[in-house]
Amino acid sequence: MTDPAPLVEVHDSPELLATAVAGELLNRIADAQAAGHVPHISLTGGTIAVAIHEEVARHAPASGVDWGAVHVWFGDERFVAPDSPDRNAGQARAAFIDAVGVPDANVHEFPSTADAADVDEAAARYAEELRAHWPGRFDVMMLGVGPDGHVNSLFPGFPQLTATGPTAGVTGSPKPPPERVTLTFETTSAAASVWFLVSGDGKADAVRRALADDGSVQETPARGVTGQAETIWFLDTAAASLL
């Protein structure tokens, strides 16, 4: 079976992009719950992700979603103190998780520096969390893309691109902070739907390279992730400007 061809959806502004993705996410979660399924979603960080999360909080009351029956995971995390503003989990909690009432037991955060001695221990502990609470597939995996084409904390040329196992520690990240923990391709690709969320002309070349007919995962890691049922690139006009 071949992977489904990626779909590209372009919106006129970052604000319209955020509203569209938030609405689609709420619909997917509500539909899954209506079918008797407990959805597991994986979040990403970054400016456009925060905007999407805020839109999720704004539209959540009318969505019919039972947030007590949703599990939230993270694609990667900065290995910093638990109260650091750099943590993706902290940003997501502030933007929507706490506001909509996802139970703490259903929010699966990567360990911080208060919970693990180093990135490798943090990765091992998150792998244990996956084994204990993850059904083996995400309903939706949301990913940002860096100007260099990285996704999660899988950077061009880094050894984590070929890591085996569900998680990996990262040191010497080219994007600060230098220490991180990430899902590997093995886990990131275990998703029914993969959504790339990209805004701004600074990401346009990375988008072009990721969607080109040729190129390598080592140079553009975003090429290494596809959804089992669908892959959608949600772009604003600036991010799509080189397509």
PDB file of C-alpha atoms in Angstrom:
ATOM      1  CA  MET A   1       0.000   0.000   0.000  1.00  0.00           C
ATOM      2  CA  THR A   2       1.359   3.424  -0.928  1.00  0.00           C
ATOM      3  CA  ASP A   3       1.049   6.445   1.321  1.00  0.00           C
ATOM      4  CA  PRO A   4      -1.798   8.791   0.396  1.00  0.00           C
ATOM      5  CA  ALA A   5      -0.720  11.854  -1.556  1.00  0.00           C
ATOM      6  CA  PRO A   6      -0.485  14.926   0.662  1.00  0.00           C
ATOM      7  CA  LEU A   7      -3.209  17.531   0.484  1.00  0.00           C
ATOM      8  CA  VAL A   8      -2.337  21.232   0.543  1.00  0.00           C
ATOM      9  CA  GLU A   9      -4.772  23.745   1.997  1.00  0.00           C
ATOM     10  CA  VAL A  10      -3.814  27.422   1.722  1.00  0.00           C
ATOM     11  CA  HIS A  11      -5.361  30.206   3.809  1.00  0.00           C
ATOM     12  CA  ASP A  12      -5.095  33.938   3.266  1.00  0.00           C
ATOM     13  CA  SER A  13      -3.636  34.776   6.680  1.00  0.00           C
ATOM     14  CA  PRO A  14      -2.218  33.140   9.804  1.00  0.00           C
ATOM     15  CA  GLU A  15      -5.416  34.050  11.638  1.00  0.00           C
ATOM     16  CA  LEU A  16      -7.640  32.295   9.111  1.00  0.00           C
ATOM     17  CA  LEU A  17      -5.266  29.327   9.137  1.00  0.00           C
ATOM     18  CA  ALA A  18      -5.528  29.055  12.924  1.00  0.00           C
ATOM     19  CA  THR A  19      -9.315  29.241  12.884  1.00  0.00           C
ATOM     20  CA  ALA A  20      -9.617  26.617  10.150  1.00  0.00           C
ATOM     21  CA  VAL A  21      -7.291  24.125  11.852  1.00  0.00           C
ATOM     22  CA  ALA A  22      -8.948  24.604  15.241  1.00  0.00           C
ATOM     23  CA  GLY A  23     -12.381  23.991  13.746  1.00  0.00           C
ATOM     24  CA  GLU A  24     -11.214  20.878  11.918  1.00  0.00           C
ATOM     25  CA  LEU A  25      -9.555  19.516  15.062  1.00  0.00           C
ATOM     26  CA  LEU A  26     -12.685  20.009  17.139  1.00  0.00           C
ATOM     27  CA  ASN A  27     -14.781  18.310  14.453  1.00  0.00           C
ATOM     28  CA  ARG A  28     -12.417  15.328  14.302  1.00  0.00           C
ATOM     29  CA  ILE A  29     -12.449  14.890  18.071  1.00  0.00           C
ATOM     30  CA  ALA A  30     -16.235  15.216  18.274  1.00  0.00           C
ATOM     31  CA  ASP A  31     -16.734  12.732  15.429  1.00  0.00           C
ATOM     32  CA  ALA A  32     -14.379  10.229  17.054  1.00  0.00           C
ATOM     33  CA  GLN A  33     -16.217  10.474  20.346  1.00  0.00           C
ATOM     34  CA  ALA A  34     -19.594  10.117  18.628  1.00  0.00           C
ATOM     35  CA  ALA A  35     -18.286   6.842  17.194  1.00  0.00           C
ATOM     36  CA  GLY A  36     -17.380   5.620  20.681  1.00  0.00           C
ATOM     37  CA  HIS A  37     -13.641   6.241  20.336  1.00  0.00           C
ATOM     38  CA  VAL A  38     -11.315   8.011  22.808  1.00  0.00           C
ATOM     39  CA  PRO A  39      -9.117  10.239  20.631  1.00  0.00           C
ATOM     40  CA  HIS A  40      -5.377  10.674  21.159  1.00  0.00           C
ATOM     41  CA  ILE A  41      -3.882  13.830  19.640  1.00  0.00           C
ATOM     42  CA  SER A  42      -0.287  15.040  19.520  1.00  0.00           C
ATOM     43  CA  LEU A  43       0.484  18.744  19.740  1.00  0.00           C
ATOM     44  CA  THR A  44       3.333  20.839  18.447  1.00  0.00           C
ATOM     45  CA  GLY A  45       4.794  24.133  19.607  1.00  0.00           C
ATOM     46  CA  GLY A  46       5.459  27.466  17.962  1.00  0.00           C
ATOM     47  CA  THR A  47       3.624  30.690  17.236  1.00  0.00           C
ATOM     48  CA  ILE A  48       1.029  29.258  14.859  1.00  0.00           C
ATOM     49  CA  ALA A  49       0.358  26.378  17.245  1.00  0.00           C
ATOM     50  CA  VAL A  50      -0.394  28.786  20.082  1.00  0.00           C
ATOM     51  CA  ALA A  51      -2.789  30.682  17.803  1.00  0.00           C
ATOM     52  CA  ILE A  52      -4.533  27.416  16.911  1.00  0.00           C
ATOM     53  CA  HIS A  53      -4.758  26.394  20.554  1.00  0.00           C
ATOM     54  CA  GLU A  54      -6.327  29.720  21.458  1.00  0.00           C
ATOM     55  CA  GLU A  55      -8.907  29.221  18.717  1.00  0.00           C
ATOM     56  CA  VAL A  56      -9.622  25.740  20.052  1.00  0.00           C
ATOM     57  CA  ALA A  57     -10.373  27.259  23.462  1.00  0.00           C
ATOM     58  CA  ARG A  58     -12.579  29.926  21.883  1.00  0.00           C
ATOM     59  CA  HIS A  59     -14.703  27.469  19.920  1.00  0.00           C
ATOM     60  CA  ALA A  60     -14.642  24.573  22.391  1.00  0.00           C
ATOM     61  CA  PRO A  61     -17.893  25.424  24.241  1.00  0.00           C
ATOM     62  CA  ALA A  62     -19.973  24.957  21.086  1.00  0.00           C
ATOM     63  CA  SER A  63     -18.070  21.905  19.810  1.00  0.00           C
ATOM     64  CA  GLY A  64     -19.724  19.173  21.851  1.00  0.00           C
ATOM     65  CA  VAL A  65     -16.293  17.711  22.716  1.00  0.00           C
ATOM     66  CA  ASP A  66     -16.026  15.820  25.998  1.00  0.00           C
ATOM     67  CA  TRP A  67     -12.555  16.886  27.110  1.00  0.00           C
ATOM     68  CA  GLY A  68     -12.579  14.291  29.856  1.00  0.00           C
ATOM     69  CA  ALA A  69     -12.286  11.682  27.108  1.00  0.00           C
ATOM     70  CA  VAL A  70      -9.373  13.135  25.119  1.00  0.00           C
ATOM     71  CA  HIS A  71      -5.693  12.270  25.534  1.00  0.00           C
ATOM     72  CA  VAL A  72      -3.105  14.927  24.699  1.00  0.00           C
ATOM     73  CA  TRP A  73       0.501  14.123  23.804  1.00  0.00           C
ATOM     74  CA  PHE A  74       3.439  16.193  22.568  1.00  0.00           C
ATOM     75  CA  GLY A  75       5.700  15.628  19.590  1.00  0.00           C
ATOM     76  CA  ASP A  76       8.726  17.079  21.325  1.00  0.00           C
ATOM     77  CA  GLU A  77       9.748  19.187  24.279  1.00  0.00           C
ATOM     78  CA  ARG A  78      12.529  21.463  25.421  1.00  0.00           C
ATOM     79  CA  PHE A  79      14.435  19.850  28.315  1.00  0.00           C
ATOM     80  CA  VAL A  80      14.141  22.774  30.696  1.00  0.00           C
ATOM     81  CA  ALA A  81      12.654  23.531  34.098  1.00  0.00           C
ATOM     82  CA  PRO A  82       8.949  22.682  34.515  1.00  0.00           C
ATOM     83  CA  ASP A  83       7.967  26.340  34.796  1.00  0.00           C
ATOM     84  CA  SER A  84      10.070  27.518  31.846  1.00  0.00           C
ATOM     85  CA  PRO A  85       8.134  29.539  29.249  1.00  0.00           C
ATOM     86  CA  ASP A  86      10.000  27.512  26.613  1.00  0.00           C
ATOM     87  CA  ARG A  87       8.034  24.347  27.385  1.00  0.00           C
ATOM     88  CA  ASN A  88       5.516  23.410  24.700  1.00  0.00           C
ATOM     89  CA  ALA A  89       3.326  21.830  27.363  1.00  0.00           C
ATOM     90  CA  GLY A  90       3.190  25.042  29.373  1.00  0.00           C
ATOM     91  CA  GLN A  91       2.234  27.046  26.300  1.00  0.00           C
ATOM     92  CA  ALA A  92      -0.499  24.564  25.407  1.00  0.00           C
ATOM     93  CA  ARG A  93      -1.855  24.512  28.946  1.00  0.00           C
ATOM     94  CA  ALA A  94      -2.031  28.307  29.026  1.00  0.00           C
ATOM     95  CA  ALA A  95      -3.650  28.523  25.583  1.00  0.00           C
ATOM     96  CA  PHE A  96      -6.336  25.844  25.896  1.00  0.00           C
ATOM     97  CA  ILE A  97      -5.726  22.665  27.907  1.00  0.00           C
ATOM     98  CA  ASP A  98      -6.494  24.123  31.317  1.00  0.00           C
ATOM     99  CA  ALA A  99      -9.323  26.273  29.986  1.00  0.00           C
ATOM    100  CA  VAL A 100     -11.240  23.393  28.409  1.00  0.00           C
ATOM    101  CA  GLY A 101     -10.641  21.038  31.316  1.00  0.00           C
ATOM    102  CA  VAL A 102      -8.566  18.148  29.991  1.00  0.00           C
ATOM    103  CA  PRO A 103      -7.848  16.030  33.112  1.00  0.00           C
ATOM    104  CA  ASP A 104      -4.217  16.039  34.230  1.00  0.00           C
ATOM    105  CA  ALA A 105      -4.119  12.254  33.879  1.00  0.00           C
ATOM    106  CA  ASN A 106      -4.878  12.656  30.171  1.00  0.00           C
ATOM    107  CA  VAL A 107      -2.153  15.247  29.518  1.00  0.00           C
ATOM    108  CA  HIS A 108       1.043  13.365  28.767  1.00  0.00           C
ATOM    109  CA  GLU A 109       3.946  15.783  29.166  1.00  0.00           C
ATOM    110  CA  PHE A 110       7.597  15.019  28.545  1.00  0.00           C
ATOM    111  CA  PRO A 111       9.689  15.023  31.730  1.00  0.00           C
ATOM    112  CA  SER A 112      11.367  18.297  32.679  1.00  0.00           C
ATOM    113  CA  THR A 113      14.750  18.844  34.326  1.00  0.00           C
ATOM    114  CA  ALA A 114      12.962  18.371  37.645  1.00  0.00           C
ATOM    115  CA  ASP A 115      11.864  14.868  36.633  1.00  0.00           C
ATOM    116  CA  ALA A 116      14.878  13.404  34.825  1.00  0.00           C
ATOM    117  CA  ALA A 117      18.647  13.690  35.086  1.00  0.00           C
ATOM    118  CA  ASP A 118      19.258  14.145  31.355  1.00  0.00           C
ATOM    119  CA  VAL A 119      17.601  13.943  27.941  1.00  0.00           C
ATOM    120  CA  ASP A 120      18.146  10.215  27.618  1.00  0.00           C
ATOM    121  CA  GLU A 121      16.382   9.499  30.893  1.00  0.00           C
ATOM    122  CA  ALA A 122      13.582  11.859  29.865  1.00  0.00           C
ATOM    123  CA  ALA A 123      13.226  10.016  26.557  1.00  0.00           C
ATOM    124  CA  ALA A 124      13.136   6.646  28.295  1.00  0.00           C
ATOM    125  CA  ARG A 125      10.481   7.816  30.719  1.00  0.00           C
ATOM    126  CA  TYR A 126       8.288   9.171  27.912  1.00  0.00           C
ATOM    127  CA  ALA A 127       8.649   5.856  26.117  1.00  0.00           C
ATOM    128  CA  GLU A 128       7.318   4.209  29.276  1.00  0.00           C
ATOM    129  CA  GLU A 129       4.387   6.640  29.273  1.00  0.00           C
ATOM    130  CA  LEU A 130       3.610   5.701  25.693  1.00  0.00           C
ATOM    131  CA  ARG A 131       3.724   2.003  26.478  1.00  0.00           C
ATOM    132  CA  ALA A 132       1.391   2.493  29.432  1.00  0.00           C
ATOM    133  CA  HIS A 133      -1.229   4.829  27.961  1.00  0.00           C
ATOM    134  CA  TRP A 134      -0.937   5.111  24.173  1.00  0.00           C
ATOM    135  CA  PRO A 135      -3.024   2.798  21.962  1.00  0.00           C
ATOM    136  CA  GLY A 136      -0.341   2.666  19.270  1.00  0.00           C
ATOM    137  CA  ARG A 137      -1.793   5.301  16.958  1.00  0.00           C
ATOM    138  CA  PHE A 138      -2.621   8.989  17.109  1.00  0.00           C
ATOM    139  CA  ASP A 139      -5.867  10.242  15.651  1.00  0.00           C
ATOM    140  CA  VAL A 140      -4.173  13.523  14.719  1.00  0.00           C
ATOM    141  CA  MET A 141      -0.471  14.358  14.791  1.00  0.00           C
ATOM    142  CA  MET A 142       0.141  18.104  14.426  1.00  0.00           C
ATOM    143  CA  LEU A 143       3.595  19.232  13.323  1.00  0.00           C
ATOM    144  CA  GLY A 144       5.288  22.544  12.820  1.00  0.00           C
ATOM    145  CA  VAL A 145       8.121  22.872  10.326  1.00  0.00           C
ATOM    146  CA  GLY A 146      11.285  24.885  10.856  1.00  0.00           C
ATOM    147  CA  PRO A 147      13.014  26.972   8.168  1.00  0.00           C
ATOM    148  CA  ASP A 148      15.570  24.143   7.935  1.00  0.00           C
ATOM    149  CA  GLY A 149      12.807  21.585   7.402  1.00  0.00           C
ATOM    150  CA  HIS A 150      12.928  20.045  10.878  1.00  0.00           C
ATOM    151  CA  VAL A 151       9.850  18.577  12.561  1.00  0.00           C
ATOM    152  CA  ASN A 152       9.519  18.009  16.293  1.00  0.00           C
ATOM    153  CA  SER A 153      13.202  17.992  17.357  1.00  0.00           C
ATOM    154  CA  LEU A 154      14.348  15.929  14.370  1.00  0.00           C
ATOM    155  CA  PHE A 155      16.948  18.172  12.761  1.00  0.00           C
ATOM    156  CA  PRO A 156      18.714  17.822   9.383  1.00  0.00           C
ATOM    157  CA  GLY A 157      21.720  15.549   9.597  1.00  0.00           C
ATOM    158  CA  PHE A 158      21.174  14.623  13.261  1.00  0.00           C
ATOM    159  CA  PRO A 159      21.434  10.992  14.409  1.00  0.00           C
ATOM    160  CA  GLN A 160      17.883  11.021  15.766  1.00  0.00           C
ATOM    161  CA  LEU A 161      16.633  10.810  12.169  1.00  0.00           C
ATOM    162  CA  THR A 162      17.600   7.139  12.158  1.00  0.00           C
ATOM    163  CA  ALA A 163      16.875   6.403  15.816  1.00  0.00           C
ATOM    164  CA  THR A 164      15.002   3.238  16.674  1.00  0.00           C
ATOM    165  CA  GLY A 165      12.464   3.132  19.455  1.00  0.00           C
ATOM    166  CA  PRO A 166       9.643   5.570  20.203  1.00  0.00           C
ATOM    167  CA  THR A 167      11.605   8.541  21.599  1.00  0.00           C
ATOM    168  CA  ALA A 168      15.057  10.100  21.536  1.00  0.00           C
ATOM    169  CA  GLY A 169      17.051  12.642  23.490  1.00  0.00           C
ATOM    170  CA  VAL A 170      18.643  15.531  21.601  1.00  0.00           C
ATOM    171  CA  THR A 171      21.715  17.567  22.560  1.00  0.00           C
ATOM    172  CA  GLY A 172      23.345  20.377  20.630  1.00  0.00           C
ATOM    173  CA  SER A 173      20.117  21.452  18.925  1.00  0.00           C
ATOM    174  CA  PRO A 174      20.764  24.134  16.286  1.00  0.00           C
ATOM    175  CA  LYS A 175      17.687  25.897  17.649  1.00  0.00           C
ATOM    176  CA  PRO A 176      17.807  26.916  21.313  1.00  0.00           C
ATOM    177  CA  PRO A 177      17.455  25.566  23.894  1.00  0.00           C
ATOM    178  CA  PRO A 178      20.062  22.925  23.004  1.00  0.00           C
ATOM    179  CA  GLU A 179      18.656  19.996  24.991  1.00  0.00           C
ATOM    180  CA  ARG A 180      15.374  18.435  23.885  1.00  0.00           C
ATOM    181  CA  VAL A 181      13.349  15.238  23.830  1.00  0.00           C
ATOM    182  CA  THR A 182      11.436  14.098  20.754  1.00  0.00           C
ATOM    183  CA  LEU A 183       9.258  11.420  19.282  1.00  0.00           C
ATOM    184  CA  THR A 184      11.078   9.524  16.560  1.00  0.00           C
ATOM    185  CA  PHE A 185       9.822   8.944  13.019  1.00  0.00           C
ATOM    186  CA  GLU A 186       8.659   5.528  14.179  1.00  0.00           C
ATOM    187  CA  THR A 187       6.147   7.097  16.569  1.00  0.00           C
ATOM    188  CA  THR A 188       5.392  10.268  14.639  1.00  0.00           C
ATOM    189  CA  SER A 189       4.273   8.257  11.626  1.00  0.00           C
ATOM    190  CA  ALA A 190       1.907   6.132  13.730  1.00  0.00           C
ATOM    191  CA  ALA A 191      -0.914   8.574  13.103  1.00  0.00           C
ATOM    192  CA  ALA A 192      -4.105   8.321  11.115  1.00  0.00           C
ATOM    193  CA  SER A 193      -3.849  11.997  10.185  1.00  0.00           C
ATOM    194  CA  VAL A 194      -0.669  14.068  10.014  1.00  0.00           C
ATOM    195  CA  TRP A 195      -1.201  17.813   9.841  1.00  0.00           C
ATOM    196  CA  PHE A 196       1.644  20.181   9.026  1.00  0.00           C
ATOM    197  CA  LEU A 197       0.935  23.696  10.319  1.00  0.00           C
ATOM    198  CA  VAL A 198       3.113  26.301   8.615  1.00  0.00           C
ATOM    199  CA  SER A 199       2.942  30.080   8.540  1.00  0.00           C
ATOM    200  CA  GLY A 200       5.247  32.780   7.192  1.00  0.00           C
ATOM    201  CA  ASP A 201       7.550  33.284   4.226  1.00  0.00           C
ATOM    202  CA  GLY A 202      10.545  32.195   6.289  1.00  0.00           C
ATOM    203  CA  LYS A 203       9.185  28.649   6.041  1.00  0.00           C
ATOM    204  CA  ALA A 204       8.354  28.780   2.309  1.00  0.00           C
ATOM    205  CA  ASP A 205      11.541  27.106   1.080  1.00  0.00           C
ATOM    206  CA  ALA A 206      11.221  24.325   3.645  1.00  0.00           C
ATOM    207  CA  VAL A 207       7.650  23.713   2.479  1.00  0.00           C
ATOM    208  CA  ARG A 208       8.805  23.629  -1.143  1.00  0.00           C
ATOM    209  CA  ARG A 209      11.559  21.135  -0.363  1.00  0.00           C
ATOM    210  CA  ALA A 210       9.297  18.931   1.741  1.00  0.00           C
ATOM    211  CA  LEU A 211       6.724  18.672  -1.047  1.00  0.00           C
ATOM    212  CA  ALA A 212       9.179  18.359  -3.947  1.00  0.00           C
ATOM    213  CA  ASP A 213       9.362  15.149  -5.952  1.00  0.00           C
ATOM    214  CA  ASP A 214      13.007  14.688  -5.009  1.00  0.00           C
ATOM    215  CA  GLY A 215      15.086  15.378  -1.930  1.00  0.00           C
ATOM    216  CA  SER A 216      16.134  13.528   1.193  1.00  0.00           C
ATOM    217  CA  VAL A 217      14.849  13.149   4.720  1.00  0.00           C
ATOM    218  CA  GLN A 218      18.373  13.866   5.976  1.00  0.00           C
ATOM    219  CA  GLU A 219      18.212  17.320   4.374  1.00  0.00           C
ATOM    220  CA  THR A 220      14.512  17.981   5.014  1.00  0.00           C
ATOM    221  CA  PRO A 221      13.160  15.865   7.885  1.00  0.00           C
ATOM    222  CA  ALA A 222       9.577  16.942   7.181  1.00  0.00           C
ATOM    223  CA  ARG A 223       9.716  14.557   4.211  1.00  0.00           C
ATOM    224  CA  GLY A 224       9.896  11.664   6.661  1.00  0.00           C
ATOM    225  CA  VAL A 225       6.370  11.848   8.084  1.00  0.00           C
ATOM    226  CA  THR A 226       3.118  10.820   6.416  1.00  0.00           C
ATOM    227  CA  GLY A 227      -0.245   9.933   7.876  1.00  0.00           C
ATOM    228  CA  GLN A 228      -1.642   6.452   7.511  1.00  0.00           C
ATOM    229  CA  ALA A 229      -4.960   7.818   6.230  1.00  0.00           C
ATOM    230  CA  GLU A 230      -4.123  11.405   5.257  1.00  0.00           C
ATOM    231  CA  THR A 231      -1.402  14.032   5.267  1.00  0.00           C
ATOM    232  CA  ILE A 232      -2.509  17.661   5.122  1.00  0.00           C
ATOM    233  CA  TRP A 233      -0.359  20.752   4.790  1.00  0.00           C
ATOM    234  CA  PHE A 234      -2.198  23.716   6.319  1.00  0.00           C
ATOM    235  CA  LEU A 235      -0.392  26.797   5.001  1.00  0.00           C
ATOM    236  CA  ASP A 236      -0.900  30.521   4.832  1.00  0.00           C
ATOM    237  CA  THR A 237      -0.192  32.307   1.572  1.00  0.00           C
ATOM    238  CA  ALA A 238       3.298  33.307   2.670  1.00  0.00           C
ATOM    239  CA  ALA A 239       4.330  29.743   3.528  1.00  0.00           C
ATOM    240  CA  ALA A 240       2.874  28.542   0.207  1.00  0.00           C
ATOM    241  CA  SER A 241       4.536  31.254  -1.872  1.00  0.00           C
ATOM    242  CA  LEU A 242       7.169  28.982  -3.479  1.00  0.00           C
ATOM    243  CA  LEU A 243       4.847  26.128  -4.437  1.00  0.00           C
TER     244      LEU A 243
END
